[in-house]
Coordinates of N, CA and C in Angstrom, one line a residue:
M1115 N 99.8 -20.4 -154.1 CA 99.1 -20.0 -155.4 C 98.2 -18.5 -155.3
L1116 N 98.5 -17.9 -156.1 CA 98.1 -16.5 -156.5 C 96.8 -16.7 -157.3
E1117 N 95.8 -16.0 -156.9 CA 94.6 -15.6 -157.8 C 94.4 -14.3 -158.1
V1118 N 93.9 -14.0 -159.4 CA 94.2 -12.5 -159.7 C 92.4 -12.7 -160.3
T1119 N 91.7 -11.6 -159.8 CA 90.2 -11.5 -160.2 C 89.8 -10.0 -160.8
V1120 N 88.9 -9.7 -161.4 CA 88.7 -8.6 -161.8 C 87.4 -8.5 -161.0
T1121 N 87.2 -7.6 -160.2 CA 86.0 -7.6 -159.5 C 85.1 -6.2 -159.6
E1122 N 85.4 -5.4 -160.2 CA 85.0 -3.9 -160.8 C 85.7 -3.6 -161.8
S1123 N 85.0 -3.1 -162.8 CA 85.3 -2.3 -164.0 C 84.3 -0.9 -164.3
S1124 N 85.0 -0.1 -164.6 CA 84.1 1.1 -165.0 C 85.2 1.7 -166.0
P1125 N 84.7 2.7 -166.9 CA 85.3 3.4 -168.0 C 86.6 4.3 -167.2
A1126 N 86.4 4.7 -165.9 CA 87.4 5.3 -165.4 C 89.0 4.4 -164.9
S1127 N 88.1 3.2 -164.5 CA 89.3 2.4 -163.6 C 89.1 0.8 -163.8
T1128 N 89.7 -0.1 -163.2 CA 89.6 -1.7 -163.1 C 90.0 -1.7 -161.8
L1129 N 89.2 -2.3 -161.4 CA 89.5 -2.9 -159.8 C 89.9 -4.4 -159.8
V1130 N 91.0 -5.0 -159.5 CA 92.0 -6.3 -159.7 C 91.9 -6.8 -158.2
T1131 N 91.4 -8.0 -157.6 CA 91.5 -8.4 -156.4 C 92.5 -9.3 -156.6
V1132 N 93.7 -9.7 -155.9 CA 94.9 -10.3 -155.7 C 94.7 -10.8 -154.4
S1133 N 95.0 -12.5 -154.1 CA 94.6 -13.1 -153.2 C 96.0 -14.2 -153.2
G1134 N 96.9 -14.4 -152.3 CA 97.7 -15.5 -152.3 C 99.2 -14.8 -151.9
E1135 N 100.0 -15.6 -152.5 CA 101.2 -15.2 -152.4 C 101.8 -14.6 -154.0
L1136 N 102.3 -13.4 -153.8 CA 102.9 -12.6 -154.7 C 104.4 -13.0 -155.0
A1137 N 104.7 -14.4 -155.7 CA 106.1 -14.8 -155.7 C 106.3 -15.7 -157.0
G1138 N 107.4 -16.0 -157.3 CA 107.3 -16.9 -158.4 C 106.8 -16.7 -159.4
S1139 N 106.1 -18.0 -159.5 CA 104.9 -18.0 -160.6 C 103.8 -17.3 -160.6
G1140 N 103.2 -16.6 -159.4 CA 102.1 -15.9 -159.3 C 102.5 -14.7 -159.6
S1141 N 103.7 -14.1 -159.6 CA 103.9 -12.9 -160.3 C 104.2 -12.8 -161.5
E1142 N 104.1 -13.9 -162.3 CA 104.1 -13.9 -163.7 C 102.7 -13.9 -163.9
R1143 N 101.8 -15.0 -163.1 CA 100.3 -14.6 -163.2 C 100.0 -13.4 -163.6
L1144 N 100.2 -12.8 -162.3 CA 99.7 -11.4 -162.0 C 100.1 -10.3 -163.6
L1145 N 101.4 -10.5 -164.0 CA 102.0 -9.9 -165.0 C 101.0 -10.3 -166.5
A1146 N 100.9 -11.5 -166.5 CA 100.1 -11.9 -167.6 C 98.8 -11.3 -167.9
R1147 N 98.1 -11.4 -166.6 CA 96.8 -10.7 -166.3 C 96.5 -9.4 -166.7
L1148 N 97.4 -8.4 -166.3 CA 97.6 -7.3 -166.2 C 97.7 -6.7 -168.0
D1149 N 98.7 -7.9 -168.6 CA 98.9 -7.3 -170.0 C 97.7 -7.5 -170.5
R1150 N 96.9 -8.5 -170.5 CA 95.3 -8.9 -171.0 C 94.5 -7.4 -170.8
L1151 N 94.6 -7.2 -169.6 CA 93.6 -6.1 -169.4 C 94.1 -5.0 -170.2
L1152 N 95.4 -4.7 -170.2 CA 95.7 -3.4 -171.1 C 95.6 -3.5 -172.5
D1153 N 95.9 -4.9 -173.0 CA 95.5 -5.2 -174.5 C 94.0 -5.1 -174.8
N1154 N 93.3 -5.1 -173.6 CA 91.8 -4.8 -173.8 C 91.1 -3.7 -173.8
G1155 N 92.0 -2.9 -173.6 CA 91.8 -1.3 -173.2 C 91.4 -0.9 -172.0
H1156 N 91.9 -1.4 -170.9 CA 91.6 -0.8 -169.4 C 92.9 -0.5 -169.0
R1157 N 92.8 1.1 -168.9 CA 94.1 1.4 -168.9 C 94.5 2.0 -167.8
Y1158 N 93.7 2.3 -166.5 CA 93.7 2.4 -165.0 C 93.4 1.1 -164.5
V1159 N 94.4 0.6 -163.8 CA 94.1 -0.9 -163.0 C 94.2 -0.2 -161.6
V1160 N 93.7 -0.8 -160.6 CA 93.9 -0.7 -159.1 C 94.1 -2.2 -158.6
L1161 N 95.0 -2.3 -157.8 CA 95.3 -3.8 -157.7 C 94.8 -3.7 -155.9
D1162 N 94.0 -4.4 -155.4 CA 93.5 -4.6 -154.2 C 94.4 -5.8 -153.7
L1163 N 95.4 -5.2 -152.8 CA 96.4 -6.6 -152.1 C 95.9 -6.9 -150.7
T1164 N 94.6 -6.6 -150.3 CA 94.0 -7.1 -148.8 C 94.7 -8.4 -148.8
A1165 N 94.5 -9.5 -149.5 CA 94.6 -11.0 -149.5 C 96.1 -11.2 -149.5
V1166 N 96.7 -10.8 -149.9 CA 98.0 -11.0 -150.4 C 98.8 -11.3 -149.1
T1167 N 99.3 -12.2 -148.9 CA 99.8 -13.0 -147.8 C 101.6 -12.8 -147.8
F1168 N 101.9 -12.6 -148.8 CA 103.5 -12.4 -149.1 C 103.9 -12.1 -150.3
C1169 N 104.8 -11.1 -150.5 CA 105.4 -10.6 -151.4 C 107.2 -10.5 -151.7
D1170 N 107.8 -11.1 -152.6 CA 109.2 -11.2 -152.6 C 109.6 -10.4 -153.7
S1171 N 110.8 -10.4 -154.2 CA 111.4 -9.6 -155.0 C 110.8 -9.9 -156.5
S1172 N 110.3 -11.1 -156.7 CA 109.8 -11.4 -157.8 C 108.3 -10.4 -158.1
G1173 N 107.5 -10.2 -156.8 CA 106.6 -9.8 -156.8 C 106.8 -8.3 -157.2
V1174 N 107.6 -7.7 -156.2 CA 108.2 -6.3 -156.5 C 108.2 -6.0 -158.0
S1175 N 109.1 -6.7 -158.7 CA 109.3 -6.9 -159.9 C 108.2 -7.0 -161.0
A1176 N 106.9 -7.8 -160.8 CA 106.0 -7.7 -161.4 C 105.2 -6.5 -161.3
L1177 N 105.0 -5.9 -159.9 CA 104.7 -4.5 -160.2 C 104.8 -3.6 -160.4
V1178 N 106.5 -3.5 -160.7 CA 107.1 -2.3 -161.5 C 107.1 -2.5 -162.9
R1179 N 107.0 -3.7 -163.4 CA 107.0 -4.1 -164.7 C 105.5 -3.7 -165.2
G1180 N 104.2 -3.9 -164.2 CA 103.1 -3.7 -164.5 C 102.9 -2.1 -164.8
H1181 N 103.6 -1.3 -163.8 CA 103.3 -0.2 -163.9 C 103.8 0.4 -165.2
A1182 N 105.1 -0.2 -165.4 CA 105.6 0.5 -166.7 C 104.5 0.1 -168.0
R1183 N 104.6 -1.0 -167.9 CA 103.3 -1.2 -169.1 C 102.1 -0.5 -169.1
A1184 N 101.6 -0.2 -168.0 CA 100.4 0.7 -167.7 C 100.7 2.1 -168.3
S1185 N 101.9 2.6 -167.8 CA 102.4 3.9 -168.0 C 102.5 4.0 -169.7
A1186 N 102.9 3.0 -170.2 CA 103.5 3.0 -171.6 C 102.4 3.0 -172.4
A1187 N 101.1 2.2 -171.9 CA 99.8 2.3 -172.7 C 98.9 3.8 -172.2
A1188 N 99.6 4.7 -171.6 CA 98.7 5.8 -171.4 C 98.2 6.0 -170.3
G1189 N 98.1 4.8 -169.3 CA 97.5 4.6 -168.2 C 98.0 4.6 -166.8
G1190 N 97.8 4.2 -166.0 CA 98.3 3.9 -164.6 C 98.1 2.8 -163.7
L1191 N 98.7 2.4 -162.9 CA 98.5 1.3 -161.9 C 98.5 1.6 -160.4
K1192 N 97.5 1.9 -160.0 CA 97.8 1.7 -158.3 C 97.8 0.9 -157.4
L1193 N 97.9 0.8 -156.2 CA 97.9 -0.3 -155.4 C 97.0 0.3 -154.1
S1194 N 96.2 -0.8 -153.5 CA 95.2 -0.7 -152.1 C 95.2 -1.7 -151.1
A1195 N 95.2 -1.2 -150.2 CA 94.8 -2.3 -148.9 C 95.7 -2.9 -148.7
A1196 N 97.0 -3.1 -149.1 CA 98.2 -4.3 -148.6 C 97.9 -4.6 -147.3
S1197 N 98.5 -5.7 -146.8 CA 98.5 -6.3 -145.2 C 99.7 -5.8 -145.1
E1198 N 100.0 -5.7 -143.4 CA 100.9 -5.3 -143.0 C 102.0 -5.8 -143.7
Q1199 N 102.6 -7.1 -143.9 CA 103.8 -7.2 -144.2 C 103.9 -6.7 -145.8
V1200 N 103.1 -6.8 -146.8 CA 103.4 -6.5 -147.8 C 103.4 -5.0 -148.1
T1201 N 102.7 -4.2 -147.0 CA 102.8 -3.0 -147.1 C 104.5 -2.4 -146.5
R1202 N 104.8 -3.4 -145.8 CA 106.5 -3.1 -145.3 C 107.4 -3.4 -146.5
V1203 N 106.9 -4.2 -147.2 CA 107.9 -4.5 -148.4 C 107.9 -3.6 -149.4
L1204 N 106.5 -3.0 -149.5 CA 106.4 -1.9 -150.6 C 107.1 -0.6 -150.3
E1205 N 106.8 -0.4 -148.8 CA 107.4 0.8 -148.5 C 109.1 1.1 -148.3
L1206 N 109.6 -0.5 -148.3 CA 111.0 -0.7 -148.2 C 111.7 -0.5 -149.6
S1207 N 110.6 -0.7 -150.5 CA 111.1 -0.6 -152.0 C 111.1 0.4 -152.7
G1208 N 110.0 1.4 -152.1 CA 109.9 2.5 -152.6 C 108.6 2.6 -153.5
L1209 N 108.0 1.1 -153.5 CA 106.7 1.0 -154.4 C 105.7 1.7 -154.0
A1210 N 105.4 1.8 -152.6 CA 104.5 2.3 -151.8 C 103.9 3.7 -152.0
R1211 N 105.2 4.8 -152.4 CA 105.1 6.0 -152.8 C 105.1 6.1 -154.1
M1212 N 105.7 5.2 -155.3 CA 106.1 5.3 -156.5 C 104.6 5.1 -157.0
L1213 N 103.7 4.3 -156.6 CA 102.5 3.5 -156.9 C 101.2 3.9 -156.4
G1214 N 101.5 4.9 -155.1 CA 100.3 5.5 -154.6 C 99.7 4.4 -153.8
L1215 N 100.6 4.0 -152.6 CA 99.5 2.8 -152.0 C 98.4 3.5 -150.8
Q1216 N 97.2 3.4 -151.2 CA 96.2 3.5 -150.4 C 95.9 2.6 -149.5
S1217 N 95.5 3.1 -148.5 CA 95.2 2.3 -146.9 C 93.7 1.4 -147.4
T1218 N 93.0 1.9 -148.2 CA 91.5 1.3 -148.3 C 91.4 1.2 -149.5
V1219 N 90.3 0.0 -150.2 CA 90.2 -0.1 -151.4 C 89.4 1.1 -152.1
E1220 N 90.0 1.8 -153.2 CA 89.2 3.1 -154.0 C 89.6 2.7 -155.6
A1221 N 88.6 2.1 -156.1 CA 88.7 1.9 -157.6 C 88.8 3.2 -158.7

């Protein structure tokens, strides 16, 4: 089960901590939360992926779709502090570069 929690918010950006498996229904849960944040005026979102234990193609798709939605709202989506397994998936998919994966959490 995926948990998505807003852990810090400022006018500049919103830090969201994600934990669990970024797969299947968890991917849709993340996307729904990103949609709510964007609808409420949070334009720049940083996802802390430290506690994400697994990411499959639906997780990759959710991140791409989230990035597209944030960009369409004149904002952005960044990734930070992914586990080794998740970092590998993000690097192989090209998302690490596209979304500016940081090794530490920076809101």
